[in-house]
PDB file of C-alpha atoms in Angstrom:
ATOM      1  CA  MET W   1     110.112  86.810 125.157  1.00  0.00           C
ATOM      2  CA  ASP W   2     112.416  83.797 124.801  1.00  0.00           C
ATOM      3  CA  SER W   3     113.583  83.459 121.201  1.00  0.00           C
ATOM      4  CA  THR W   4     115.013  79.989 121.938  1.00  0.00           C
ATOM      5  CA  MET W   5     111.594  78.571 122.822  1.00  0.00           C
ATOM      6  CA  ALA W   6     110.402  75.752 120.556  1.00  0.00           C
ATOM      7  CA  ILE W   7     107.616  76.924 118.288  1.00  0.00           C
ATOM      8  CA  PHE W   8     105.246  74.253 119.637  1.00  0.00           C
ATOM      9  CA  ASN W   9     105.762  75.549 123.197  1.00  0.00           C
ATOM     10  CA  THR W  10     104.656  79.091 122.511  1.00  0.00           C
ATOM     11  CA  ARG W  11     101.554  81.071 121.713  1.00  0.00           C
ATOM     12  CA  ILE W  12     101.625  83.286 118.613  1.00  0.00           C
ATOM     13  CA  THR W  13      99.237  86.150 117.855  1.00  0.00           C
ATOM     14  CA  VAL W  14      98.493  86.297 114.127  1.00  0.00           C
ATOM     15  CA  LEU W  15      97.047  89.598 112.970  1.00  0.00           C
ATOM     16  CA  ASP W  16      95.950  91.589 109.948  1.00  0.00           C
ATOM     17  CA  TYR W  17      94.874  95.173 109.317  1.00  0.00           C
ATOM     18  CA  GLU W  18      92.767  96.480 106.470  1.00  0.00           C
ATOM     19  CA  THR W  19      93.505 100.084 105.524  1.00  0.00           C
ATOM     20  CA  THR W  20      92.186 103.112 103.689  1.00  0.00           C
ATOM     21  CA  GLY W  21      94.961 102.834 101.146  1.00  0.00           C
ATOM     22  CA  SER W  22      97.064 105.758 100.001  1.00  0.00           C
ATOM     23  CA  VAL W  23      95.271 109.032  99.273  1.00  0.00           C
ATOM     24  CA  ARG W  24      97.158 112.278  98.598  1.00  0.00           C
ATOM     25  CA  GLY W  25      96.978 114.637 101.547  1.00  0.00           C
ATOM     26  CA  PHE W  26      95.887 111.960 104.038  1.00  0.00           C
ATOM     27  CA  PRO W  27      97.858 109.447 106.097  1.00  0.00           C
ATOM     28  CA  THR W  28      96.993 105.806 105.455  1.00  0.00           C
ATOM     29  CA  GLU W  29      94.792 104.584 108.312  1.00  0.00           C
ATOM     30  CA  PRO W  30      93.624 101.144 109.432  1.00  0.00           C
ATOM     31  CA  TRP W  31      89.883 100.517 109.488  1.00  0.00           C
ATOM     32  CA  GLN W  32      89.774  96.883 110.656  1.00  0.00           C
ATOM     33  CA  LEU W  33      91.925  94.669 112.881  1.00  0.00           C
ATOM     34  CA  GLY W  34      91.620  90.878 112.965  1.00  0.00           C
ATOM     35  CA  MET W  35      93.523  88.521 115.261  1.00  0.00           C
ATOM     36  CA  VAL W  36      93.711  84.833 116.085  1.00  0.00           C
ATOM     37  CA  THR W  37      95.998  82.742 118.300  1.00  0.00           C
ATOM     38  CA  LEU W  38      98.190  79.842 117.238  1.00  0.00           C
ATOM     39  CA  GLU W  39      98.712  77.661 120.315  1.00  0.00           C
ATOM     40  CA  ALA W  40     101.221  74.788 120.173  1.00  0.00           C
ATOM     41  CA  GLY W  41     101.213  75.086 116.381  1.00  0.00           C
ATOM     42  CA  LYS W  42      97.410  74.912 116.054  1.00  0.00           C
ATOM     43  CA  LEU W  43      94.877  77.652 115.379  1.00  0.00           C
ATOM     44  CA  ASP W  44      92.518  78.234 118.318  1.00  0.00           C
ATOM     45  CA  PRO W  45      89.083  79.083 116.830  1.00  0.00           C
ATOM     46  CA  ASP W  46      87.901  80.471 120.179  1.00  0.00           C
ATOM     47  CA  SER W  47      90.609  83.139 120.022  1.00  0.00           C
ATOM     48  CA  MET W  48      89.269  84.841 116.884  1.00  0.00           C
ATOM     49  CA  PHE W  49      88.885  88.605 117.419  1.00  0.00           C
ATOM     50  CA  GLU W  50      88.069  91.578 115.242  1.00  0.00           C
ATOM     51  CA  SER W  51      87.318  95.250 115.635  1.00  0.00           C
ATOM     52  CA  TRP W  52      86.460  98.128 113.352  1.00  0.00           C
ATOM     53  CA  LEU W  53      88.740 101.132 113.759  1.00  0.00           C
ATOM     54  CA  LYS W  54      87.658 104.753 113.549  1.00  0.00           C
ATOM     55  CA  VAL W  55      87.851 106.491 110.182  1.00  0.00           C
ATOM     56  CA  ASP W  56      86.164 109.894 109.914  1.00  0.00           C
ATOM     57  CA  ALA W  57      83.049 109.809 107.726  1.00  0.00           C
ATOM     58  CA  ASP W  58      84.385 112.419 105.299  1.00  0.00           C
ATOM     59  CA  ARG W  59      87.867 110.906 104.961  1.00  0.00           C
ATOM     60  CA  PRO W  60      88.384 109.479 101.451  1.00  0.00           C
ATOM     61  CA  PHE W  61      89.554 105.926 100.809  1.00  0.00           C
ATOM     62  CA  ASN W  62      91.755 104.975  97.888  1.00  0.00           C
ATOM     63  CA  PRO W  63      89.218 103.812  95.258  1.00  0.00           C
ATOM     64  CA  HIS W  64      91.290 100.648  94.760  1.00  0.00           C
ATOM     65  CA  ALA W  65      91.501  99.778  98.484  1.00  0.00           C
ATOM     66  CA  PRO W  66      90.034  96.275  98.852  1.00  0.00           C
ATOM     67  CA  GLY W  67      87.419  95.251 101.388  1.00  0.00           C
ATOM     68  CA  ARG W  68      83.862  96.190 102.311  1.00  0.00           C
ATOM     69  CA  HIS W  69      84.656  99.552 103.902  1.00  0.00           C
ATOM     70  CA  ALA W  70      82.286 101.444 101.575  1.00  0.00           C
ATOM     71  CA  ARG W  71      79.299  99.709 103.224  1.00  0.00           C
ATOM     72  CA  LEU W  72      80.598 100.431 106.729  1.00  0.00           C
ATOM     73  CA  ARG W  73      81.286 104.164 106.755  1.00  0.00           C
ATOM     74  CA  ALA W  74      78.738 104.900 109.506  1.00  0.00           C
ATOM     75  CA  GLU W  75      80.102 102.090 111.719  1.00  0.00           C
ATOM     76  CA  LEU W  76      83.704 103.141 111.089  1.00  0.00           C
ATOM     77  CA  ALA W  77      82.947 106.751 112.042  1.00  0.00           C
ATOM     78  CA  GLU W  78      81.719 105.506 115.451  1.00  0.00           C
ATOM     79  CA  ALA W  79      84.392 102.806 115.983  1.00  0.00           C
ATOM     80  CA  PRO W  80      87.178 103.092 118.566  1.00  0.00           C
ATOM     81  CA  THR W  81      90.463 104.686 117.618  1.00  0.00           C
ATOM     82  CA  PRO W  82      93.474 102.352 117.731  1.00  0.00           C
ATOM     83  CA  GLN W  83      94.538 104.030 120.991  1.00  0.00           C
ATOM     84  CA  GLU W  84      91.087 103.458 122.509  1.00  0.00           C
ATOM     85  CA  LEU W  85      91.228  99.806 121.448  1.00  0.00           C
ATOM     86  CA  TRP W  86      94.756  99.300 122.829  1.00  0.00           C
ATOM     87  CA  PRO W  87      93.827  98.351 126.450  1.00  0.00           C
ATOM     88  CA  SER W  88      91.638  95.473 125.227  1.00  0.00           C
ATOM     89  CA  VAL W  89      94.270  94.044 122.844  1.00  0.00           C
ATOM     90  CA  LYS W  90      97.484  94.927 124.695  1.00  0.00           C
ATOM     91  CA  ALA W  91      98.020  91.490 126.270  1.00  0.00           C
ATOM     92  CA  ARG W  92      97.670  89.727 122.912  1.00  0.00           C
ATOM     93  CA  LEU W  93     100.089  92.099 121.197  1.00  0.00           C
ATOM     94  CA  THR W  94     102.772  92.420 123.863  1.00  0.00           C
ATOM     95  CA  ASP W  95     103.138  89.077 125.593  1.00  0.00           C
ATOM     96  CA  PHE W  96     103.624  86.838 122.552  1.00  0.00           C
ATOM     97  CA  PRO W  97     105.425  86.672 119.209  1.00  0.00           C
ATOM     98  CA  LEU W  98     103.429  88.345 116.429  1.00  0.00           C
ATOM     99  CA  CYS W  99     102.803  86.993 112.944  1.00  0.00           C
ATOM    100  CA  ALA W 100     101.405  88.374 109.692  1.00  0.00           C
ATOM    101  CA  HIS W 101     101.680  87.844 105.962  1.00  0.00           C
ATOM    102  CA  ASN W 102     104.123  90.537 104.805  1.00  0.00           C
ATOM    103  CA  VAL W 103     104.538  92.118 108.236  1.00  0.00           C
ATOM    104  CA  GLY W 104     105.299  95.710 107.170  1.00  0.00           C
ATOM    105  CA  THR W 105     101.727  96.998 107.442  1.00  0.00           C
ATOM    106  CA  GLU W 106     101.047  95.175 110.689  1.00  0.00           C
ATOM    107  CA  LYS W 107     104.287  96.419 112.269  1.00  0.00           C
ATOM    108  CA  LYS W 108     103.549 100.010 111.254  1.00  0.00           C
ATOM    109  CA  PHE W 109     100.008 100.186 112.611  1.00  0.00           C
ATOM    110  CA  THR W 110     100.738  98.191 115.752  1.00  0.00           C
ATOM    111  CA  ARG W 111     103.587 100.611 116.558  1.00  0.00           C
ATOM    112  CA  GLN W 112     101.266 103.569 115.910  1.00  0.00           C
ATOM    113  CA  MET W 113      98.719 102.082 118.300  1.00  0.00           C
ATOM    114  CA  ALA W 114     101.266 102.063 121.133  1.00  0.00           C
ATOM    115  CA  PRO W 115     104.241 104.208 120.086  1.00  0.00           C
ATOM    116  CA  MET W 116     106.040 103.980 123.443  1.00  0.00           C
ATOM    117  CA  HIS W 117     105.886 100.190 123.573  1.00  0.00           C
ATOM    118  CA  ARG W 118     108.591  97.829 122.310  1.00  0.00           C
ATOM    119  CA  PHE W 119     107.150  94.808 120.563  1.00  0.00           C
ATOM    120  CA  GLY W 120     108.770  91.390 120.401  1.00  0.00           C
ATOM    121  CA  LEU W 121     109.535  89.028 117.549  1.00  0.00           C
ATOM    122  CA  TRP W 122     107.650  89.166 114.247  1.00  0.00           C
ATOM    123  CA  ILE W 123     107.107  86.074 112.092  1.00  0.00           C
ATOM    124  CA  ASP W 124     106.436  86.775 108.408  1.00  0.00           C
ATOM    125  CA  THR W 125     104.504  84.038 106.592  1.00  0.00           C
ATOM    126  CA  LEU W 126     105.326  85.674 103.237  1.00  0.00           C
ATOM    127  CA  ARG W 127     109.092  85.344 103.754  1.00  0.00           C
ATOM    128  CA  ILE W 128     108.675  81.825 105.142  1.00  0.00           C
ATOM    129  CA  ALA W 129     106.484  80.742 102.213  1.00  0.00           C
ATOM    130  CA  ARG W 130     109.119  81.942  99.744  1.00  0.00           C
ATOM    131  CA  LYS W 131     111.701  79.715 101.468  1.00  0.00           C
ATOM    132  CA  ALA W 132     109.387  76.750 101.962  1.00  0.00           C
ATOM    133  CA  TRP W 133     107.904  76.689  98.454  1.00  0.00           C
ATOM    134  CA  PRO W 134     110.391  78.274  96.028  1.00  0.00           C
ATOM    135  CA  GLY W 135     109.157  78.744  92.500  1.00  0.00           C
ATOM    136  CA  CYS W 136     105.501  79.516  93.245  1.00  0.00           C
ATOM    137  CA  THR W 137     103.912  81.760  90.652  1.00  0.00           C
ATOM    138  CA  SER W 138     102.382  83.895  93.430  1.00  0.00           C
ATOM    139  CA  TYR W 139     102.974  84.343  97.146  1.00  0.00           C
ATOM    140  CA  ALA W 140      99.848  86.423  97.701  1.00  0.00           C
ATOM    141  CA  LEU W 141      98.007  85.051 100.724  1.00  0.00           C
ATOM    142  CA  ASP W 142      94.770  84.325  98.877  1.00  0.00           C
ATOM    143  CA  ASP W 143      96.704  82.457  96.154  1.00  0.00           C
ATOM    144  CA  LEU W 144      98.745  80.395  98.629  1.00  0.00           C
ATOM    145  CA  ILE W 145      95.708  79.185 100.550  1.00  0.00           C
ATOM    146  CA  VAL W 146      94.145  77.949  97.302  1.00  0.00           C
ATOM    147  CA  LEU W 147      97.392  76.331  96.145  1.00  0.00           C
ATOM    148  CA  LEU W 148      97.774  74.476  99.466  1.00  0.00           C
ATOM    149  CA  ASP W 149      94.050  73.566  99.629  1.00  0.00           C
ATOM    150  CA  LEU W 150      93.548  75.495 102.888  1.00  0.00           C
ATOM    151  CA  LYS W 151      90.696  77.690 101.657  1.00  0.00           C
ATOM    152  CA  PRO W 152      87.827  75.312 102.615  1.00  0.00           C
ATOM    153  CA  GLU W 153      89.020  75.236 106.250  1.00  0.00           C
ATOM    154  CA  ILE W 154      89.378  79.010 106.349  1.00  0.00           C
ATOM    155  CA  ASP W 155      85.963  79.548 104.738  1.00  0.00           C
ATOM    156  CA  ALA W 156      84.409  77.244 107.363  1.00  0.00           C
ATOM    157  CA  LEU W 157      85.999  79.261 110.186  1.00  0.00           C
ATOM    158  CA  CYS W 158      85.091  82.635 108.634  1.00  0.00           C
ATOM    159  CA  VAL W 159      81.625  82.056 107.234  1.00  0.00           C
ATOM    160  CA  GLY W 160      80.530  84.819 104.869  1.00  0.00           C
ATOM    161  CA  ARG W 161      83.993  86.414 104.792  1.00  0.00           C
ATOM    162  CA  GLU W 162      86.580  86.529 102.048  1.00  0.00           C
ATOM    163  CA  ALA W 163      90.099  87.760 101.360  1.00  0.00           C
ATOM    164  CA  HIS W 164      90.799  91.393 102.341  1.00  0.00           C
ATOM    165  CA  ASP W 165      88.721  91.074 105.475  1.00  0.00           C
ATOM    166  CA  ALA W 166      91.120  91.439 108.426  1.00  0.00           C
ATOM    167  CA  LEU W 167      89.742  88.478 110.385  1.00  0.00           C
ATOM    168  CA  TYR W 168      89.713  86.255 107.295  1.00  0.00           C
ATOM    169  CA  ASP W 169      93.290  87.191 106.406  1.00  0.00           C
ATOM    170  CA  ALA W 170      94.509  86.694 109.996  1.00  0.00           C
ATOM    171  CA  VAL W 171      92.944  83.221 110.023  1.00  0.00           C
ATOM    172  CA  ALA W 172      94.418  82.504 106.576  1.00  0.00           C
ATOM    173  CA  SER W 173      97.904  83.515 107.771  1.00  0.00           C
ATOM    174  CA  ALA W 174      97.492  81.356 110.870  1.00  0.00           C
ATOM    175  CA  LYS W 175      96.367  78.338 108.818  1.00  0.00           C
ATOM    176  CA  LEU W 176      99.301  78.875 106.461  1.00  0.00           C
ATOM    177  CA  LEU W 177     101.729  78.846 109.399  1.00  0.00           C
ATOM    178  CA  GLU W 178      99.956  75.849 110.950  1.00  0.00           C
ATOM    179  CA  TYR W 179     100.284  73.947 107.663  1.00  0.00           C
ATOM    180  CA  LEU W 180     103.926  74.858 107.316  1.00  0.00           C
ATOM    181  CA  LEU W 181     104.740  73.710 110.857  1.00  0.00           C
ATOM    182  CA  SER W 182     103.117  70.335 110.127  1.00  0.00           C
ATOM    183  CA  GLN W 183     105.585  69.664 107.300  1.00  0.00           C
ATOM    184  CA  PRO W 184     108.633  67.431 107.917  1.00  0.00           C
ATOM    185  CA  GLY W 185     111.563  69.348 109.354  1.00  0.00           C
ATOM    186  CA  TRP W 186     109.675  72.534 110.235  1.00  0.00           C
ATOM    187  CA  GLY W 187     108.165  71.679 113.614  1.00  0.00           C
ATOM    188  CA  GLY W 188     111.494  71.666 115.448  1.00  0.00           C
ATOM    189  CA  LEU W 189     112.236  75.345 114.827  1.00  0.00           C
ATOM    190  CA  THR W 190     112.493  77.894 117.604  1.00  0.00           C
ATOM    191  CA  VAL W 191     110.568  81.148 117.638  1.00  0.00           C
ATOM    192  CA  GLY W 192     113.783  83.019 116.919  1.00  0.00           C
ATOM    193  CA  GLU W 193     114.662  80.820 113.945  1.00  0.00           C
ATOM    194  CA  LEU W 194     111.224  81.307 112.440  1.00  0.00           C
ATOM    195  CA  ALA W 195     111.347  85.069 113.002  1.00  0.00           C
ATOM    196  CA  ALA W 196     114.797  85.291 111.401  1.00  0.00           C
ATOM    197  CA  MET W 197     113.629  83.794 108.091  1.00  0.00           C
TER     198      MET W 197
END
């Protein structure tokens, strides 16, 4: 992966996981993965992808974990494990820079999905937003998309979804990055420069 490549000459996979949250005696597990591609600085609606991820039916969730997991326990019990899903998402996660809002969770679960694989550059829209818009009262993804008037576009792409749905949040992160790259002075950055922020 060439870190000197101009951001508008590359394809970026933007992703989000939703998780069980922390519960004593259990490891935190992902239950949903959402992804979308940013191509030449623009979100590609045809690239939207999501999958449930297996969570055993008797495994407790943190009662404060956001999302609609409580209504999906039967589907989650039958969903693929991250390792079973890996062959169908490998190309999107290994051949391109990766992006998320506050990348820690996404890095952790992507590494767990393929522990022997080395992943490339990560772009963090949270860190970038803090540099681009200093002084915001909140840098939470759902607050930023309202502040920047991006929510109507995201709602139109993700009909019936809302924040803390992995596909919705991946699309929201992608639209946030797309908006940022359209601002004066940001479009000329390289992948490496963006990842280093």
